[in-house]
PDB file of C-alpha atoms in Angstrom:
ATOM      1  CA  UNK U   1      30.669 -20.112   2.283  1.00  0.00           C
ATOM      2  CA  UNK U   2      27.958 -18.498   0.168  1.00  0.00           C
ATOM      3  CA  UNK U   3      27.748 -21.544  -2.083  1.00  0.00           C
ATOM      4  CA  UNK U   4      27.537 -23.856   0.916  1.00  0.00           C
ATOM      5  CA  UNK U   5      24.747 -21.796   2.424  1.00  0.00           C
ATOM      6  CA  UNK U   6      22.736 -21.887  -0.782  1.00  0.00           C
ATOM      7  CA  UNK U   7      23.286 -25.619  -1.203  1.00  0.00           C
ATOM      8  CA  UNK U   8      21.881 -26.029   2.292  1.00  0.00           C
ATOM      9  CA  UNK U   9      18.820 -24.002   1.367  1.00  0.00           C
ATOM     10  CA  UNK U  10      20.114 -20.955   3.202  1.00  0.00           C
ATOM     11  CA  UNK U  11      20.543 -17.456   1.804  1.00  0.00           C
ATOM     12  CA  UNK U  12      22.538 -14.425   2.809  1.00  0.00           C
ATOM     13  CA  UNK U  13      21.069 -10.896   2.639  1.00  0.00           C
ATOM     14  CA  UNK U  14      23.058 -10.311  -0.564  1.00  0.00           C
ATOM     15  CA  UNK U  15      21.452 -13.370  -2.141  1.00  0.00           C
ATOM     16  CA  UNK U  16      17.955 -11.991  -1.538  1.00  0.00           C
ATOM     17  CA  UNK U  17      18.963  -8.489  -2.547  1.00  0.00           C
ATOM     18  CA  UNK U  18      20.545  -9.412  -5.874  1.00  0.00           C
ATOM     19  CA  UNK U  19      17.489 -11.350  -7.012  1.00  0.00           C
ATOM     20  CA  UNK U  20      15.351  -8.203  -6.876  1.00  0.00           C
ATOM     21  CA  UNK U  21      17.854  -5.430  -7.547  1.00  0.00           C
ATOM     22  CA  UNK U  22      17.813  -4.296  -3.927  1.00  0.00           C
ATOM     23  CA  UNK U  23      20.484  -3.390  -1.426  1.00  0.00           C
ATOM     24  CA  UNK U  24      21.335  -5.562   1.539  1.00  0.00           C
ATOM     25  CA  UNK U  25      20.282  -2.667   3.769  1.00  0.00           C
ATOM     26  CA  UNK U  26      16.827  -2.784   2.200  1.00  0.00           C
ATOM     27  CA  UNK U  27      16.582  -6.483   3.088  1.00  0.00           C
ATOM     28  CA  UNK U  28      17.517  -5.730   6.684  1.00  0.00           C
ATOM     29  CA  UNK U  29      15.005  -2.877   6.780  1.00  0.00           C
ATOM     30  CA  UNK U  30      12.259  -5.146   5.472  1.00  0.00           C
ATOM     31  CA  UNK U  31      12.990  -7.680   8.179  1.00  0.00           C
ATOM     32  CA  UNK U  32      12.950  -5.007  10.882  1.00  0.00           C
ATOM     33  CA  UNK U  33       9.626  -3.696   9.529  1.00  0.00           C
ATOM     34  CA  UNK U  34       8.061  -7.151   9.790  1.00  0.00           C
ATOM     35  CA  UNK U  35       7.751  -7.568   6.026  1.00  0.00           C
ATOM     36  CA  UNK U  36      10.039 -10.610   6.227  1.00  0.00           C
ATOM     37  CA  UNK U  37       9.981 -13.179   8.996  1.00  0.00           C
ATOM     38  CA  UNK U  38      12.828 -12.920  11.467  1.00  0.00           C
ATOM     39  CA  UNK U  39      16.020 -14.399  10.079  1.00  0.00           C
ATOM     40  CA  UNK U  40      18.048 -17.084  11.755  1.00  0.00           C
ATOM     41  CA  UNK U  41      21.522 -16.148  12.952  1.00  0.00           C
ATOM     42  CA  UNK U  42      24.851 -17.895  12.586  1.00  0.00           C
ATOM     43  CA  UNK U  43      27.044 -18.346  15.690  1.00  0.00           C
ATOM     44  CA  UNK U  44      28.890 -15.241  14.505  1.00  0.00           C
ATOM     45  CA  UNK U  45      25.640 -13.256  14.438  1.00  0.00           C
ATOM     46  CA  UNK U  46      25.165 -13.069  10.659  1.00  0.00           C
ATOM     47  CA  UNK U  47      21.647 -13.235   9.244  1.00  0.00           C
ATOM     48  CA  UNK U  48      20.680 -16.411   7.431  1.00  0.00           C
ATOM     49  CA  UNK U  49      17.581 -16.473   5.282  1.00  0.00           C
ATOM     50  CA  UNK U  50      15.638 -19.373   3.807  1.00  0.00           C
ATOM     51  CA  UNK U  51      13.578 -19.833   0.619  1.00  0.00           C
ATOM     52  CA  UNK U  52      10.538 -18.813   2.675  1.00  0.00           C
ATOM     53  CA  UNK U  53      12.070 -15.356   3.051  1.00  0.00           C
ATOM     54  CA  UNK U  54      12.565 -15.128  -0.693  1.00  0.00           C
ATOM     55  CA  UNK U  55       8.897 -15.993  -1.164  1.00  0.00           C
ATOM     56  CA  UNK U  56       7.890 -13.331   1.388  1.00  0.00           C
ATOM     57  CA  UNK U  57      10.010 -10.739  -0.377  1.00  0.00           C
ATOM     58  CA  UNK U  58       8.461 -11.639  -3.716  1.00  0.00           C
ATOM     59  CA  UNK U  59       4.965 -11.344  -2.242  1.00  0.00           C
ATOM     60  CA  UNK U  60       5.671  -7.936  -0.746  1.00  0.00           C
ATOM     61  CA  UNK U  61       7.172  -6.504  -3.927  1.00  0.00           C
ATOM     62  CA  UNK U  62       4.201  -7.824  -5.897  1.00  0.00           C
ATOM     63  CA  UNK U  63       1.723  -6.258  -3.470  1.00  0.00           C
ATOM     64  CA  UNK U  64       3.254  -2.773  -3.570  1.00  0.00           C
ATOM     65  CA  UNK U  65       2.093  -1.709  -7.088  1.00  0.00           C
ATOM     66  CA  UNK U  66      -1.532  -2.551  -6.354  1.00  0.00           C
ATOM     67  CA  UNK U  67      -1.848  -1.595  -2.708  1.00  0.00           C
ATOM     68  CA  UNK U  68       0.908   0.933  -2.098  1.00  0.00           C
ATOM     69  CA  UNK U  69       3.938   0.578   0.149  1.00  0.00           C
ATOM     70  CA  UNK U  70       2.252   1.295   3.527  1.00  0.00           C
ATOM     71  CA  UNK U  71      -0.653  -1.116   2.968  1.00  0.00           C
ATOM     72  CA  UNK U  72       1.605  -3.808   1.505  1.00  0.00           C
ATOM     73  CA  UNK U  73       3.801  -3.479   4.593  1.00  0.00           C
ATOM     74  CA  UNK U  74       0.795  -3.826   6.897  1.00  0.00           C
ATOM     75  CA  UNK U  75      -0.445  -6.869   4.967  1.00  0.00           C
ATOM     76  CA  UNK U  76       2.887  -8.675   5.232  1.00  0.00           C
ATOM     77  CA  UNK U  77       3.314  -7.738   8.876  1.00  0.00           C
ATOM     78  CA  UNK U  78      -0.141  -9.121   9.665  1.00  0.00           C
ATOM     79  CA  UNK U  79       0.603 -12.374   7.842  1.00  0.00           C
ATOM     80  CA  UNK U  80       3.940 -12.820   9.593  1.00  0.00           C
ATOM     81  CA  UNK U  81       2.296 -12.170  12.951  1.00  0.00           C
ATOM     82  CA  UNK U  82      -0.317 -14.828  12.242  1.00  0.00           C
ATOM     83  CA  UNK U  83      -3.147 -12.301  11.836  1.00  0.00           C
ATOM     84  CA  UNK U  84      -4.207 -13.509   8.394  1.00  0.00           C
ATOM     85  CA  UNK U  85      -7.768 -12.189   8.753  1.00  0.00           C
ATOM     86  CA  UNK U  86      -6.354  -8.705   9.330  1.00  0.00           C
ATOM     87  CA  UNK U  87      -4.305  -9.066   6.156  1.00  0.00           C
ATOM     88  CA  UNK U  88      -7.449 -10.032   4.252  1.00  0.00           C
ATOM     89  CA  UNK U  89      -9.292  -7.024   5.698  1.00  0.00           C
ATOM     90  CA  UNK U  90      -6.560  -4.692   4.458  1.00  0.00           C
ATOM     91  CA  UNK U  91      -6.765  -6.266   1.019  1.00  0.00           C
ATOM     92  CA  UNK U  92     -10.550  -5.854   1.010  1.00  0.00           C
ATOM     93  CA  UNK U  93     -10.160  -2.175   1.875  1.00  0.00           C
ATOM     94  CA  UNK U  94      -7.812  -1.653  -1.065  1.00  0.00           C
ATOM     95  CA  UNK U  95     -10.276  -3.320  -3.418  1.00  0.00           C
ATOM     96  CA  UNK U  96     -13.100  -1.179  -2.016  1.00  0.00           C
ATOM     97  CA  UNK U  97     -11.041   1.970  -2.618  1.00  0.00           C
ATOM     98  CA  UNK U  98     -10.283   0.864  -6.152  1.00  0.00           C
ATOM     99  CA  UNK U  99     -13.996   0.312  -6.764  1.00  0.00           C
ATOM    100  CA  UNK U 100     -14.783   3.779  -5.386  1.00  0.00           C
ATOM    101  CA  UNK U 101     -12.152   5.292  -7.672  1.00  0.00           C
ATOM    102  CA  UNK U 102     -13.606   3.443 -10.641  1.00  0.00           C
ATOM    103  CA  UNK U 103     -17.122   4.622  -9.819  1.00  0.00           C
ATOM    104  CA  UNK U 104     -15.853   8.185  -9.556  1.00  0.00           C
ATOM    105  CA  UNK U 105     -14.255   7.888 -12.980  1.00  0.00           C
ATOM    106  CA  UNK U 106     -17.442   6.451 -14.432  1.00  0.00           C
ATOM    107  CA  UNK U 107     -19.487   9.285 -12.914  1.00  0.00           C
ATOM    108  CA  UNK U 108     -17.185  11.904 -14.421  1.00  0.00           C
ATOM    109  CA  UNK U 109     -17.237  10.195 -17.814  1.00  0.00           C
ATOM    110  CA  UNK U 110     -21.025   9.943 -17.672  1.00  0.00           C
ATOM    111  CA  UNK U 111     -21.300  13.607 -16.770  1.00  0.00           C
ATOM    112  CA  UNK U 112     -18.961  14.612 -19.582  1.00  0.00           C
ATOM    113  CA  UNK U 113     -20.994  12.636 -22.110  1.00  0.00           C
ATOM    114  CA  UNK U 114     -23.873  14.996 -21.339  1.00  0.00           C
ATOM    115  CA  UNK U 115     -21.718  18.010 -22.078  1.00  0.00           C
ATOM    116  CA  UNK U 116     -20.857  18.694 -25.700  1.00  0.00           C
ATOM    117  CA  UNK U 117     -18.185  21.272 -26.537  1.00  0.00           C
ATOM    118  CA  UNK U 118     -20.927  23.673 -27.695  1.00  0.00           C
ATOM    119  CA  UNK U 119     -23.150  23.127 -24.687  1.00  0.00           C
ATOM    120  CA  UNK U 120     -22.057  26.284 -22.803  1.00  0.00           C
ATOM    121  CA  UNK U 121     -22.687  28.509 -25.838  1.00  0.00           C
ATOM    122  CA  UNK U 122     -26.030  26.875 -26.509  1.00  0.00           C
ATOM    123  CA  UNK U 123     -27.040  27.206 -22.887  1.00  0.00           C
ATOM    124  CA  UNK U 124     -26.115  30.871 -22.790  1.00  0.00           C
ATOM    125  CA  UNK U 125     -27.981  31.557 -26.029  1.00  0.00           C
ATOM    126  CA  UNK U 126     -31.067  29.807 -24.715  1.00  0.00           C
ATOM    127  CA  UNK U 127     -31.007  31.511 -21.345  1.00  0.00           C
ATOM    128  CA  UNK U 128     -30.376  34.927 -22.875  1.00  0.00           C
ATOM    129  CA  UNK U 129     -33.523  34.494 -24.954  1.00  0.00           C
ATOM    130  CA  UNK U 130     -35.608  33.977 -21.828  1.00  0.00           C
ATOM    131  CA  UNK U 131     -34.740  37.268 -20.156  1.00  0.00           C
ATOM    132  CA  UNK U 132     -35.452  40.829 -21.154  1.00  0.00           C
ATOM    133  CA  UNK U 133     -32.388  42.222 -19.454  1.00  0.00           C
ATOM    134  CA  UNK U 134     -28.894  41.028 -20.304  1.00  0.00           C
ATOM    135  CA  UNK U 135     -25.600  41.524 -18.450  1.00  0.00           C
ATOM    136  CA  UNK U 136     -23.685  44.603 -19.388  1.00  0.00           C
ATOM    137  CA  UNK U 137     -20.506  43.935 -21.343  1.00  0.00           C
ATOM    138  CA  UNK U 138     -19.958  40.925 -23.568  1.00  0.00           C
ATOM    139  CA  UNK U 139     -21.202  37.408 -22.878  1.00  0.00           C
ATOM    140  CA  UNK U 140     -22.683  35.804 -19.822  1.00  0.00           C
ATOM    141  CA  UNK U 141     -26.076  35.044 -18.352  1.00  0.00           C
ATOM    142  CA  UNK U 142     -27.849  35.839 -15.090  1.00  0.00           C
ATOM    143  CA  UNK U 143     -28.672  33.350 -12.337  1.00  0.00           C
ATOM    144  CA  UNK U 144     -32.392  33.069 -13.136  1.00  0.00           C
ATOM    145  CA  UNK U 145     -32.087  32.015 -16.781  1.00  0.00           C
ATOM    146  CA  UNK U 146     -29.251  29.606 -15.999  1.00  0.00           C
ATOM    147  CA  UNK U 147     -31.219  27.991 -13.175  1.00  0.00           C
ATOM    148  CA  UNK U 148     -34.226  27.676 -15.474  1.00  0.00           C
ATOM    149  CA  UNK U 149     -32.119  26.061 -18.179  1.00  0.00           C
ATOM    150  CA  UNK U 150     -30.761  23.503 -15.699  1.00  0.00           C
ATOM    151  CA  UNK U 151     -34.133  22.895 -14.081  1.00  0.00           C
ATOM    152  CA  UNK U 152     -32.952  23.929 -10.629  1.00  0.00           C
ATOM    153  CA  UNK U 153     -33.635  26.800  -8.252  1.00  0.00           C
ATOM    154  CA  UNK U 154     -31.442  29.922  -8.151  1.00  0.00           C
ATOM    155  CA  UNK U 155     -30.791  29.099  -4.495  1.00  0.00           C
ATOM    156  CA  UNK U 156     -29.081  25.913  -5.637  1.00  0.00           C
ATOM    157  CA  UNK U 157     -26.681  27.875  -7.821  1.00  0.00           C
ATOM    158  CA  UNK U 158     -25.920  30.179  -4.907  1.00  0.00           C
ATOM    159  CA  UNK U 159     -25.183  27.115  -2.756  1.00  0.00           C
ATOM    160  CA  UNK U 160     -22.872  25.762  -5.444  1.00  0.00           C
ATOM    161  CA  UNK U 161     -21.118  29.122  -5.521  1.00  0.00           C
ATOM    162  CA  UNK U 162     -20.457  28.928  -1.766  1.00  0.00           C
ATOM    163  CA  UNK U 163     -19.022  25.436  -2.303  1.00  0.00           C
ATOM    164  CA  UNK U 164     -16.712  26.748  -5.031  1.00  0.00           C
ATOM    165  CA  UNK U 165     -18.359  24.863  -7.893  1.00  0.00           C
ATOM    166  CA  UNK U 166     -19.138  28.035  -9.854  1.00  0.00           C
ATOM    167  CA  UNK U 167     -17.454  31.430  -9.685  1.00  0.00           C
ATOM    168  CA  UNK U 168     -19.723  34.045 -11.303  1.00  0.00           C
ATOM    169  CA  UNK U 169     -18.620  37.653 -11.567  1.00  0.00           C
ATOM    170  CA  UNK U 170     -20.856  40.601 -10.670  1.00  0.00           C
ATOM    171  CA  UNK U 171     -22.421  42.831 -13.280  1.00  0.00           C
ATOM    172  CA  UNK U 172     -20.922  46.313 -12.760  1.00  0.00           C
ATOM    173  CA  UNK U 173     -24.262  48.019 -13.454  1.00  0.00           C
ATOM    174  CA  UNK U 174     -26.817  45.833 -11.686  1.00  0.00           C
ATOM    175  CA  UNK U 175     -24.592  43.941  -9.229  1.00  0.00           C
ATOM    176  CA  UNK U 176     -26.241  40.685 -10.322  1.00  0.00           C
ATOM    177  CA  UNK U 177     -24.294  37.468 -10.717  1.00  0.00           C
ATOM    178  CA  UNK U 178     -23.078  36.863 -14.274  1.00  0.00           C
ATOM    179  CA  UNK U 179     -22.135  33.356 -15.424  1.00  0.00           C
ATOM    180  CA  UNK U 180     -19.704  33.160 -18.334  1.00  0.00           C
ATOM    181  CA  UNK U 181     -19.067  30.123 -20.551  1.00  0.00           C
ATOM    182  CA  UNK U 182     -16.778  28.434 -18.030  1.00  0.00           C
ATOM    183  CA  UNK U 183     -19.330  28.973 -15.253  1.00  0.00           C
ATOM    184  CA  UNK U 184     -22.108  27.488 -17.387  1.00  0.00           C
ATOM    185  CA  UNK U 185     -19.874  24.497 -18.160  1.00  0.00           C
ATOM    186  CA  UNK U 186     -19.078  23.997 -14.480  1.00  0.00           C
ATOM    187  CA  UNK U 187     -22.729  24.368 -13.497  1.00  0.00           C
ATOM    188  CA  UNK U 188     -23.809  21.789 -16.049  1.00  0.00           C
ATOM    189  CA  UNK U 189     -21.096  19.366 -14.926  1.00  0.00           C
ATOM    190  CA  UNK U 190     -22.058  19.861 -11.280  1.00  0.00           C
ATOM    191  CA  UNK U 191     -25.711  19.276 -12.183  1.00  0.00           C
ATOM    192  CA  UNK U 192     -24.857  15.995 -13.932  1.00  0.00           C
ATOM    193  CA  UNK U 193     -22.790  14.779 -10.985  1.00  0.00           C
ATOM    194  CA  UNK U 194     -25.449  15.751  -8.454  1.00  0.00           C
ATOM    195  CA  UNK U 195     -27.977  13.738 -10.445  1.00  0.00           C
ATOM    196  CA  UNK U 196     -25.507  10.848 -10.191  1.00  0.00           C
ATOM    197  CA  UNK U 197     -25.643  11.024  -6.403  1.00  0.00           C
ATOM    198  CA  UNK U 198     -22.412  12.885  -5.705  1.00  0.00           C
ATOM    199  CA  UNK U 199     -22.264  15.357  -2.830  1.00  0.00           C
ATOM    200  CA  UNK U 200     -20.744  18.810  -3.202  1.00  0.00           C
ATOM    201  CA  UNK U 201     -17.559  17.819  -1.356  1.00  0.00           C
ATOM    202  CA  UNK U 202     -16.940  15.128  -3.971  1.00  0.00           C
ATOM    203  CA  UNK U 203     -17.791  17.365  -6.911  1.00  0.00           C
ATOM    204  CA  UNK U 204     -15.532  20.290  -5.988  1.00  0.00           C
ATOM    205  CA  UNK U 205     -12.217  18.497  -6.722  1.00  0.00           C
ATOM    206  CA  UNK U 206     -13.565  17.285 -10.063  1.00  0.00           C
ATOM    207  CA  UNK U 207     -14.546  20.815 -11.069  1.00  0.00           C
ATOM    208  CA  UNK U 208     -11.056  21.906 -10.066  1.00  0.00           C
ATOM    209  CA  UNK U 209      -9.601  19.275 -12.402  1.00  0.00           C
ATOM    210  CA  UNK U 210     -11.703  20.585 -15.284  1.00  0.00           C
ATOM    211  CA  UNK U 211     -10.483  24.121 -14.647  1.00  0.00           C
ATOM    212  CA  UNK U 212      -6.855  23.011 -14.331  1.00  0.00           C
ATOM    213  CA  UNK U 213      -7.125  21.077 -17.596  1.00  0.00           C
ATOM    214  CA  UNK U 214      -8.407  24.198 -19.331  1.00  0.00           C
ATOM    215  CA  UNK U 215     -11.813  22.763 -20.177  1.00  0.00           C
ATOM    216  CA  UNK U 216     -13.496  19.492 -21.023  1.00  0.00           C
ATOM    217  CA  UNK U 217     -11.501  18.558 -24.105  1.00  0.00           C
ATOM    218  CA  UNK U 218      -8.074  18.525 -22.399  1.00  0.00           C
ATOM    219  CA  UNK U 219      -9.649  16.556 -19.552  1.00  0.00           C
ATOM    220  CA  UNK U 220     -10.336  13.649 -21.913  1.00  0.00           C
ATOM    221  CA  UNK U 221      -6.611  12.815 -22.019  1.00  0.00           C
ATOM    222  CA  UNK U 222      -6.481  12.895 -18.237  1.00  0.00           C
ATOM    223  CA  UNK U 223      -9.461  10.527 -18.069  1.00  0.00           C
ATOM    224  CA  UNK U 224      -7.753   8.072 -20.419  1.00  0.00           C
ATOM    225  CA  UNK U 225      -4.688   8.137 -18.183  1.00  0.00           C
ATOM    226  CA  UNK U 226      -6.857   7.757 -15.081  1.00  0.00           C
ATOM    227  CA  UNK U 227      -8.601   4.729 -16.580  1.00  0.00           C
ATOM    228  CA  UNK U 228      -5.286   3.142 -17.585  1.00  0.00           C
ATOM    229  CA  UNK U 229      -3.896   3.593 -14.088  1.00  0.00           C
ATOM    230  CA  UNK U 230      -6.959   1.984 -12.517  1.00  0.00           C
ATOM    231  CA  UNK U 231      -6.647  -1.000 -14.858  1.00  0.00           C
ATOM    232  CA  UNK U 232      -2.937  -1.324 -14.098  1.00  0.00           C
ATOM    233  CA  UNK U 233      -3.665  -1.200 -10.392  1.00  0.00           C
ATOM    234  CA  UNK U 234      -6.371  -3.867 -10.700  1.00  0.00           C
ATOM    235  CA  UNK U 235      -4.018  -6.161 -12.572  1.00  0.00           C
ATOM    236  CA  UNK U 236      -1.262  -5.526 -10.045  1.00  0.00           C
ATOM    237  CA  UNK U 237      -3.657  -6.570  -7.296  1.00  0.00           C
ATOM    238  CA  UNK U 238      -4.204  -9.883  -9.083  1.00  0.00           C
ATOM    239  CA  UNK U 239      -0.452 -10.455  -9.320  1.00  0.00           C
ATOM    240  CA  UNK U 240       0.008  -9.538  -5.681  1.00  0.00           C
ATOM    241  CA  UNK U 241      -2.772 -11.884  -4.619  1.00  0.00           C
ATOM    242  CA  UNK U 242      -1.162 -14.789  -6.475  1.00  0.00           C
ATOM    243  CA  UNK U 243       2.230 -14.153  -4.867  1.00  0.00           C
ATOM    244  CA  UNK U 244       0.703 -13.756  -1.421  1.00  0.00           C
ATOM    245  CA  UNK U 245      -1.262 -16.995  -1.813  1.00  0.00           C
ATOM    246  CA  UNK U 246       1.954 -18.792  -2.741  1.00  0.00           C
ATOM    247  CA  UNK U 247       3.617 -17.379   0.371  1.00  0.00           C
ATOM    248  CA  UNK U 248       0.696 -18.421   2.566  1.00  0.00           C
ATOM    249  CA  UNK U 249       0.848 -21.963   1.172  1.00  0.00           C
ATOM    250  CA  UNK U 250       4.576 -22.172   1.825  1.00  0.00           C
ATOM    251  CA  UNK U 251       4.091 -20.943   5.382  1.00  0.00           C
ATOM    252  CA  UNK U 252       1.707 -23.856   5.814  1.00  0.00           C
TER     253      UNK U 252
END
């Protein structure tokens, strides 16, 4: 019976499933979700698929790596419901998000290029030379010298502190804010990103990534991985677009 169905251009759920390493239940779930057009039924109630369904399945699976499962599902559902413009809008949104992600990466990379590994030490040495009083204990600089070094107002550093971008300690003798090497690094990175047009809400997660990576140098590996993932996603979008176009042509 299976061979007869295929000779007639008809496919069973198992035929679709085997071609993509899926289960027959997955095929049924995809149909129920609107990813595949509704299947025809035999007099006995069994599902019967056509080559068009195979093309739809191929388009969906190609869309997932670039757009994610939920968006790919919405795209296919829109196409199968005849709302092609809605499908195109969803695709445009994914491309816009990818562009935003790429711009964020470029902003971080640009900011990091302005920060050499010795920048925090140099900044602290320079700022320490501009003040007569130094923090008690070892290392660190006060808010005034750091603000002067960055070319900003002390009030700006206090605002960044409230946003979590810098976390200075307090000098036990004077009670003044003391910025250590990590704080100077974070302040310089925040300054670079602010000059690039980023708001504090966008900068905070990036500073958190620097801290989690243990500094700027370990972050370089993360940036390489980030860039590779963006490129892979962009290429996957091209593949998905080609498969979707083929499905649209076959739908006529």
